[in-house]
Amino acid sequence: MVKVVGLVLHPRRDCGSAVDAIVNWAAERGVTVLGLPDEITRIACSAVPVPAEEMVERAGLLVSLGGDGTMLRTMRLVEGRKTPVLGVNVGRLGFLAEVDLPDLGDALSSIDEHRYTVESRTAVRTTLPDGREVSAFNDVALVRVPGHGLAAVGIRVEGRGFVNYAADAVIVSTPTGSTAYSFSAGGPIVSPNVEALIVSAAAAHSSFNRSLVLDTSEHLALDVLPTSGRLAIEVDGIIEGYAEPGTRLEIRPVPAAAQVIRFGRTSFYERARRKLRVEGSAQVGAPDQGDAVVVDSFELQRYEVLLGGEVAGVLHYRRHGDRVELLHTEVDQAFSGRGLAGRLAAAALKDARARSTPVVVTCPFVASYLERHPELADIVKAGAVDTSTVDVGSADAGPADAGPADAGPVNVGPANVKAANIRAANVRTAETDAAGPIS
């Protein structure tokens, strides 16, 4: 049982509601909440301000509230310790976070019930020219300084020269960072469970522009060549120093440098596909939206729309006694513009009607859907939604929510669930009423 929780907050974004949720959860369980003085003093909360060293020493769990930068900073704080980190996205991309803000309550319940796993993350460490030792969980990069010429960098493996790059930057990435700067430079997407380092060149000015993947047991060094300009040394995107021609950086991997909490609701590859907008070549063989299947994955408390056996979108909900609250809708970018969010909303509302379950609507898209389909408004609990203030352009709605596909039928029969290879023990089909196709 966790007795002390430490908070690390985004320096500018409003984390007040998330902090309140954590503080209230902690108060009910006699858990102490700590925070960094310059972060928690800007919001009114009962977290105890302590120095970073004390928080890391006392906390049995650190919660990162922000985006990827906040998550990286939190992992650097606990480097070398077994203290797990829970990432909560209140930023924009939030690739490294495990849950978005609306799912924080469920995440805390899962921690209560020990329904989570802990995964290790590799770091990379180097010593700067001024003697300081620094660590990164994404990458260390040698980046050209405007007006000072190209980055000419020699890659040495096991003490011998392998290749010289002339480029805008040379990046040494961990698997965690393979979806960051390295990815934009054309590097591979690597599972964070792999222990390896990836060396990539951004905008290489040579015929060899391929990435190099090394095992963590292999020795790696970067030589700033005599023909190079002055280079900035970026550590997780922050300039920590500069390297002149003749400088050598020894790169040392640190396996299992930090531990992060996973709930298993989405895989690394699902997050990569959705947040990096990974799509096939012209969507070859893309399934027809008429084959969409909507199911209620009740263990995860969400409706899923399946297309070609793949989860194309979800509508999250939460049960409150005899009521159900529809929280927020997400549609995979690869399936946008097909009306799948409308299918999710229709299936959830008609399922609730079939079960005589009152509905509370906090999802902006479902609220806007009800405006367009007032015939379903009878199942919404009185006063539970104010559709007059709904922002239809919300990120919840997304481009998938427009278009004629809203009018198509939703196929939710049990046979289709089996065909989509959904685990029968974890899924029950979303029921529709007998009146015919959902519109």
PDB file of N, CA and C in Angstrom, residues 121-184:
ATOM      1  N   ARG A 121      12.546   1.477 -17.828  1.00  0.00           N
ATOM      2  CA  ARG A 121      12.938   2.349 -18.924  1.00  0.00           C
ATOM      3  C   ARG A 121      14.448   2.581 -18.886  1.00  0.00           C
ATOM      4  N   THR A 122      15.062   2.483 -20.052  1.00  0.00           N
ATOM      5  CA  THR A 122      16.497   2.707 -20.187  1.00  0.00           C
ATOM      6  C   THR A 122      16.789   4.200 -20.288  1.00  0.00           C
ATOM      7  N   ALA A 123      17.881   4.622 -19.651  1.00  0.00           N
ATOM      8  CA  ALA A 123      18.356   6.005 -19.784  1.00  0.00           C
ATOM      9  C   ALA A 123      19.703   5.983 -20.491  1.00  0.00           C
ATOM     10  N   VAL A 124      20.164   7.158 -20.888  1.00  0.00           N
ATOM     11  CA  VAL A 124      21.498   7.303 -21.478  1.00  0.00           C
ATOM     12  C   VAL A 124      22.205   8.415 -20.706  1.00  0.00           C
ATOM     13  N   ARG A 125      23.477   8.188 -20.426  1.00  0.00           N
ATOM     14  CA  ARG A 125      24.228   9.111 -19.577  1.00  0.00           C
ATOM     15  C   ARG A 125      25.523   9.505 -20.285  1.00  0.00           C
ATOM     16  N   THR A 126      25.957  10.758 -20.080  1.00  0.00           N
ATOM     17  CA  THR A 126      27.227  11.218 -20.617  1.00  0.00           C
ATOM     18  C   THR A 126      27.810  12.271 -19.704  1.00  0.00           C
ATOM     19  N   THR A 127      29.094  12.544 -19.886  1.00  0.00           N
ATOM     20  CA  THR A 127      29.771  13.587 -19.120  1.00  0.00           C
ATOM     21  C   THR A 127      30.052  14.760 -20.047  1.00  0.00           C
ATOM     22  N   LEU A 128      29.592  15.934 -19.661  1.00  0.00           N
ATOM     23  CA  LEU A 128      29.748  17.138 -20.482  1.00  0.00           C
ATOM     24  C   LEU A 128      31.185  17.640 -20.440  1.00  0.00           C
ATOM     25  N   PRO A 129      31.562  18.491 -21.403  1.00  0.00           N
ATOM     26  CA  PRO A 129      32.936  19.038 -21.409  1.00  0.00           C
ATOM     27  C   PRO A 129      33.309  19.765 -20.116  1.00  0.00           C
ATOM     28  N   ASP A 130      32.321  20.309 -19.392  1.00  0.00           N
ATOM     29  CA  ASP A 130      32.631  20.998 -18.131  1.00  0.00           C
ATOM     30  C   ASP A 130      32.697  20.043 -16.940  1.00  0.00           C
ATOM     31  N   GLY A 131      32.565  18.725 -17.199  1.00  0.00           N
ATOM     32  CA  GLY A 131      32.695  17.738 -16.130  1.00  0.00           C
ATOM     33  C   GLY A 131      31.403  17.295 -15.498  1.00  0.00           C
ATOM     34  N   ARG A 132      30.298  17.964 -15.825  1.00  0.00           N
ATOM     35  CA  ARG A 132      29.005  17.567 -15.243  1.00  0.00           C
ATOM     36  C   ARG A 132      28.500  16.285 -15.902  1.00  0.00           C
ATOM     37  N   GLU A 133      27.899  15.407 -15.093  1.00  0.00           N
ATOM     38  CA  GLU A 133      27.286  14.187 -15.622  1.00  0.00           C
ATOM     39  C   GLU A 133      25.789  14.412 -15.771  1.00  0.00           C
ATOM     40  N   VAL A 134      25.255  14.061 -16.921  1.00  0.00           N
ATOM     41  CA  VAL A 134      23.826  14.274 -17.184  1.00  0.00           C
ATOM     42  C   VAL A 134      23.210  12.982 -17.702  1.00  0.00           C
ATOM     43  N   SER A 135      21.896  12.845 -17.483  1.00  0.00           N
ATOM     44  CA  SER A 135      21.159  11.671 -17.945  1.00  0.00           C
ATOM     45  C   SER A 135      19.947  12.110 -18.755  1.00  0.00           C
ATOM     46  N   ALA A 136      19.562  11.259 -19.687  1.00  0.00           N
ATOM     47  CA  ALA A 136      18.385  11.526 -20.521  1.00  0.00           C
ATOM     48  C   ALA A 136      17.594  10.233 -20.673  1.00  0.00           C
ATOM     49  N   PHE A 137      16.268  10.376 -20.702  1.00  0.00           N
ATOM     50  CA  PHE A 137      15.411   9.214 -20.955  1.00  0.00           C
ATOM     51  C   PHE A 137      14.892   9.199 -22.386  1.00  0.00           C
ATOM     52  N   ASN A 138      15.009  10.318 -23.095  1.00  0.00           N
ATOM     53  CA  ASN A 138      14.691  10.360 -24.524  1.00  0.00           C
ATOM     54  C   ASN A 138      15.962  10.281 -25.358  1.00  0.00           C
ATOM     55  N   ASP A 139      16.799  11.328 -25.254  1.00  0.00           N
ATOM     56  CA  ASP A 139      17.965  11.362 -26.133  1.00  0.00           C
ATOM     57  C   ASP A 139      18.993  12.395 -25.698  1.00  0.00           C
ATOM     58  N   VAL A 140      20.196  12.160 -26.169  1.00  0.00           N
ATOM     59  CA  VAL A 140      21.271  13.154 -26.133  1.00  0.00           C
ATOM     60  C   VAL A 140      21.591  13.465 -27.588  1.00  0.00           C
ATOM     61  N   ALA A 141      21.638  14.752 -27.928  1.00  0.00           N
ATOM     62  CA  ALA A 141      21.840  15.142 -29.327  1.00  0.00           C
ATOM     63  C   ALA A 141      22.922  16.207 -29.431  1.00  0.00           C
ATOM     64  N   LEU A 142      23.759  16.074 -30.464  1.00  0.00           N
ATOM     65  CA  LEU A 142      24.709  17.118 -30.838  1.00  0.00           C
ATOM     66  C   LEU A 142      24.099  17.874 -32.008  1.00  0.00           C
ATOM     67  N   VAL A 143      23.793  19.151 -31.786  1.00  0.00           N
ATOM     68  CA  VAL A 143      22.982  19.922 -32.724  1.00  0.00           C
ATOM     69  C   VAL A 143      23.776  21.132 -33.210  1.00  0.00           C
ATOM     70  N   ARG A 144      23.755  21.351 -34.522  1.00  0.00           N
ATOM     71  CA  ARG A 144      24.466  22.507 -35.083  1.00  0.00           C
ATOM     72  C   ARG A 144      23.907  23.804 -34.524  1.00  0.00           C
ATOM     73  N   VAL A 145      24.798  24.750 -34.287  1.00  0.00           N
ATOM     74  CA  VAL A 145      24.402  26.086 -33.839  1.00  0.00           C
ATOM     75  C   VAL A 145      24.324  26.970 -35.073  1.00  0.00           C
ATOM     76  N   PRO A 146      23.196  27.643 -35.317  1.00  0.00           N
ATOM     77  CA  PRO A 146      23.078  28.483 -36.508  1.00  0.00           C
ATOM     78  C   PRO A 146      24.267  29.434 -36.659  1.00  0.00           C
ATOM     79  N   GLY A 147      24.829  29.441 -37.867  1.00  0.00           N
ATOM     80  CA  GLY A 147      25.972  30.304 -38.150  1.00  0.00           C
ATOM     81  C   GLY A 147      27.316  29.694 -37.847  1.00  0.00           C
ATOM     82  N   HIS A 148      27.326  28.456 -37.318  1.00  0.00           N
ATOM     83  CA  HIS A 148      28.596  27.827 -36.933  1.00  0.00           C
ATOM     84  C   HIS A 148      28.920  26.579 -37.743  1.00  0.00           C
ATOM     85  N   GLY A 149      28.222  26.344 -38.836  1.00  0.00           N
ATOM     86  CA  GLY A 149      28.543  25.194 -39.676  1.00  0.00           C
ATOM     87  C   GLY A 149      27.822  23.929 -39.266  1.00  0.00           C
ATOM     88  N   LEU A 150      28.044  22.875 -40.058  1.00  0.00           N
ATOM     89  CA  LEU A 150      27.354  21.600 -39.854  1.00  0.00           C
ATOM     90  C   LEU A 150      27.886  20.853 -38.639  1.00  0.00           C
ATOM     91  N   ALA A 151      27.096  19.859 -38.213  1.00  0.00           N
ATOM     92  CA  ALA A 151      27.544  18.929 -37.188  1.00  0.00           C
ATOM     93  C   ALA A 151      28.287  17.795 -37.883  1.00  0.00           C
ATOM     94  N   ALA A 152      29.600  17.791 -37.756  1.00  0.00           N
ATOM     95  CA  ALA A 152      30.416  16.703 -38.301  1.00  0.00           C
ATOM     96  C   ALA A 152      30.833  15.826 -37.136  1.00  0.00           C
ATOM     97  N   VAL A 153      30.264  14.635 -37.067  1.00  0.00           N
ATOM     98  CA  VAL A 153      30.405  13.787 -35.881  1.00  0.00           C
ATOM     99  C   VAL A 153      30.801  12.381 -36.301  1.00  0.00           C
ATOM    100  N   GLY A 154      31.841  11.854 -35.678  1.00  0.00           N
ATOM    101  CA  GLY A 154      32.268  10.493 -35.919  1.00  0.00           C
ATOM    102  C   GLY A 154      31.658   9.545 -34.895  1.00  0.00           C
ATOM    103  N   ILE A 155      31.143   8.420 -35.370  1.00  0.00           N
ATOM    104  CA  ILE A 155      30.539   7.413 -34.499  1.00  0.00           C
ATOM    105  C   ILE A 155      31.562   6.310 -34.251  1.00  0.00           C
ATOM    106  N   ARG A 156      31.927   6.123 -32.994  1.00  0.00           N
ATOM    107  CA  ARG A 156      32.882   5.093 -32.622  1.00  0.00           C
ATOM    108  C   ARG A 156      32.156   3.996 -31.841  1.00  0.00           C
ATOM    109  N   VAL A 157      32.298   2.746 -32.300  1.00  0.00           N
ATOM    110  CA  VAL A 157      31.670   1.602 -31.650  1.00  0.00           C
ATOM    111  C   VAL A 157      32.759   0.619 -31.247  1.00  0.00           C
ATOM    112  N   GLU A 158      32.776   0.257 -29.986  1.00  0.00           N
ATOM    113  CA  GLU A 158      33.786  -0.668 -29.461  1.00  0.00           C
ATOM    114  C   GLU A 158      35.199  -0.165 -29.753  1.00  0.00           C
ATOM    115  N   GLY A 159      35.366   1.174 -29.642  1.00  0.00           N
ATOM    116  CA  GLY A 159      36.685   1.772 -29.775  1.00  0.00           C
ATOM    117  C   GLY A 159      37.150   2.024 -31.192  1.00  0.00           C
ATOM    118  N   ARG A 160      36.339   1.687 -32.179  1.00  0.00           N
ATOM    119  CA  ARG A 160      36.742   1.877 -33.574  1.00  0.00           C
ATOM    120  C   ARG A 160      35.729   2.756 -34.320  1.00  0.00           C
ATOM    121  N   GLY A 161      36.242   3.538 -35.268  1.00  0.00           N
ATOM    122  CA  GLY A 161      35.353   4.382 -36.057  1.00  0.00           C
ATOM    123  C   GLY A 161      34.438   3.548 -36.941  1.00  0.00           C
ATOM    124  N   PHE A 162      33.157   3.911 -36.958  1.00  0.00           N
ATOM    125  CA  PHE A 162      32.209   3.188 -37.809  1.00  0.00           C
ATOM    126  C   PHE A 162      31.774   4.047 -38.987  1.00  0.00           C
ATOM    127  N   VAL A 163      31.318   5.273 -38.711  1.00  0.00           N
ATOM    128  CA  VAL A 163      30.875   6.158 -39.781  1.00  0.00           C
ATOM    129  C   VAL A 163      30.982   7.596 -39.293  1.00  0.00           C
ATOM    130  N   ASN A 164      31.205   8.509 -40.228  1.00  0.00           N
ATOM    131  CA  ASN A 164      31.179   9.942 -39.937  1.00  0.00           C
ATOM    132  C   ASN A 164      29.926  10.542 -40.543  1.00  0.00           C
ATOM    133  N   TYR A 165      29.182  11.272 -39.726  1.00  0.00           N
ATOM    134  CA  TYR A 165      27.984  11.964 -40.204  1.00  0.00           C
ATOM    135  C   TYR A 165      28.288  13.449 -40.378  1.00  0.00           C
ATOM    136  N   ALA A 166      27.772  14.046 -41.437  1.00  0.00           N
ATOM    137  CA  ALA A 166      27.677  15.495 -41.573  1.00  0.00           C
ATOM    138  C   ALA A 166      26.193  15.797 -41.654  1.00  0.00           C
ATOM    139  N   ALA A 167      25.676  16.508 -40.670  1.00  0.00           N
ATOM    140  CA  ALA A 167      24.226  16.635 -40.559  1.00  0.00           C
ATOM    141  C   ALA A 167      23.870  17.876 -39.759  1.00  0.00           C
ATOM    142  N   ASP A 168      22.562  18.115 -39.645  1.00  0.00           N
ATOM    143  CA  ASP A 168      22.100  19.186 -38.765  1.00  0.00           C
ATOM    144  C   ASP A 168      22.215  18.772 -37.303  1.00  0.00           C
ATOM    145  N   ALA A 169      22.092  17.467 -37.036  1.00  0.00           N
ATOM    146  CA  ALA A 169      22.207  16.965 -35.670  1.00  0.00           C
ATOM    147  C   ALA A 169      22.496  15.472 -35.712  1.00  0.00           C
ATOM    148  N   VAL A 170      23.159  14.978 -34.697  1.00  0.00           N
ATOM    149  CA  VAL A 170      23.347  13.547 -34.485  1.00  0.00           C
ATOM    150  C   VAL A 170      22.721  13.211 -33.138  1.00  0.00           C
ATOM    151  N   ILE A 171      21.824  12.231 -33.146  1.00  0.00           N
ATOM    152  CA  ILE A 171      20.989  11.934 -31.986  1.00  0.00           C
ATOM    153  C   ILE A 171      21.274  10.530 -31.486  1.00  0.00           C
ATOM    154  N   VAL A 172      21.507  10.401 -30.191  1.00  0.00           N
ATOM    155  CA  VAL A 172      21.591   9.092 -29.550  1.00  0.00           C
ATOM    156  C   VAL A 172      20.346   8.954 -28.692  1.00  0.00           C
ATOM    157  N   SER A 173      19.502   8.004 -29.074  1.00  0.00           N
ATOM    158  CA  SER A 173      18.180   7.874 -28.458  1.00  0.00           C
ATOM    159  C   SER A 173      18.053   6.559 -27.699  1.00  0.00           C
ATOM    160  N   THR A 174      17.277   6.590 -26.636  1.00  0.00           N
ATOM    161  CA  THR A 174      16.832   5.366 -25.986  1.00  0.00           C
ATOM    162  C   THR A 174      15.618   4.829 -26.740  1.00  0.00           C
ATOM    163  N   PRO A 175      15.192   3.595 -26.470  1.00  0.00           N
ATOM    164  CA  PRO A 175      13.937   3.134 -27.080  1.00  0.00           C
ATOM    165  C   PRO A 175      12.757   4.030 -26.718  1.00  0.00           C
ATOM    166  N   THR A 176      12.720   4.548 -25.484  1.00  0.00           N
ATOM    167  CA  THR A 176      11.654   5.481 -25.110  1.00  0.00           C
ATOM    168  C   THR A 176      11.663   6.700 -26.014  1.00  0.00           C
ATOM    169  N   GLY A 177      12.856   7.194 -26.343  1.00  0.00           N
ATOM    170  CA  GLY A 177      12.979   8.386 -27.184  1.00  0.00           C
ATOM    171  C   GLY A 177      12.913   8.110 -28.667  1.00  0.00           C
ATOM    172  N   SER A 178      12.707   6.839 -29.049  1.00  0.00           N
ATOM    173  CA  SER A 178      12.663   6.526 -30.481  1.00  0.00           C
ATOM    174  C   SER A 178      11.468   7.160 -31.175  1.00  0.00           C
ATOM    175  N   THR A 179      10.458   7.585 -30.416  1.00  0.00           N
ATOM    176  CA  THR A 179       9.287   8.240 -31.001  1.00  0.00           C
ATOM    177  C   THR A 179       9.379   9.764 -30.902  1.00  0.00           C
ATOM    178  N   ALA A 180      10.546  10.279 -30.514  1.00  0.00           N
ATOM    179  CA  ALA A 180      10.720  11.729 -30.364  1.00  0.00           C
ATOM    180  C   ALA A 180      11.614  12.266 -31.481  1.00  0.00           C
ATOM    181  N   TYR A 181      12.722  12.930 -31.129  1.00  0.00           N
ATOM    182  CA  TYR A 181      13.603  13.554 -32.122  1.00  0.00           C
ATOM    183  C   TYR A 181      14.106  12.515 -33.121  1.00  0.00           C
ATOM    184  N   SER A 182      14.472  11.342 -32.636  1.00  0.00           N
ATOM    185  CA  SER A 182      14.973  10.281 -33.511  1.00  0.00           C
ATOM    186  C   SER A 182      13.950   9.923 -34.592  1.00  0.00           C
ATOM    187  N   PHE A 183      12.686   9.847 -34.209  1.00  0.00           N
ATOM    188  CA  PHE A 183      11.632   9.508 -35.171  1.00  0.00           C
ATOM    189  C   PHE A 183      11.531  10.574 -36.255  1.00  0.00           C
ATOM    190  N   SER A 184      11.610  11.844 -35.856  1.00  0.00           N
ATOM    191  CA  SER A 184      11.509  12.929 -36.846  1.00  0.00           C
ATOM    192  C   SER A 184      12.714  12.935 -37.789  1.00  0.00           C
TER     193      SER A 184
END
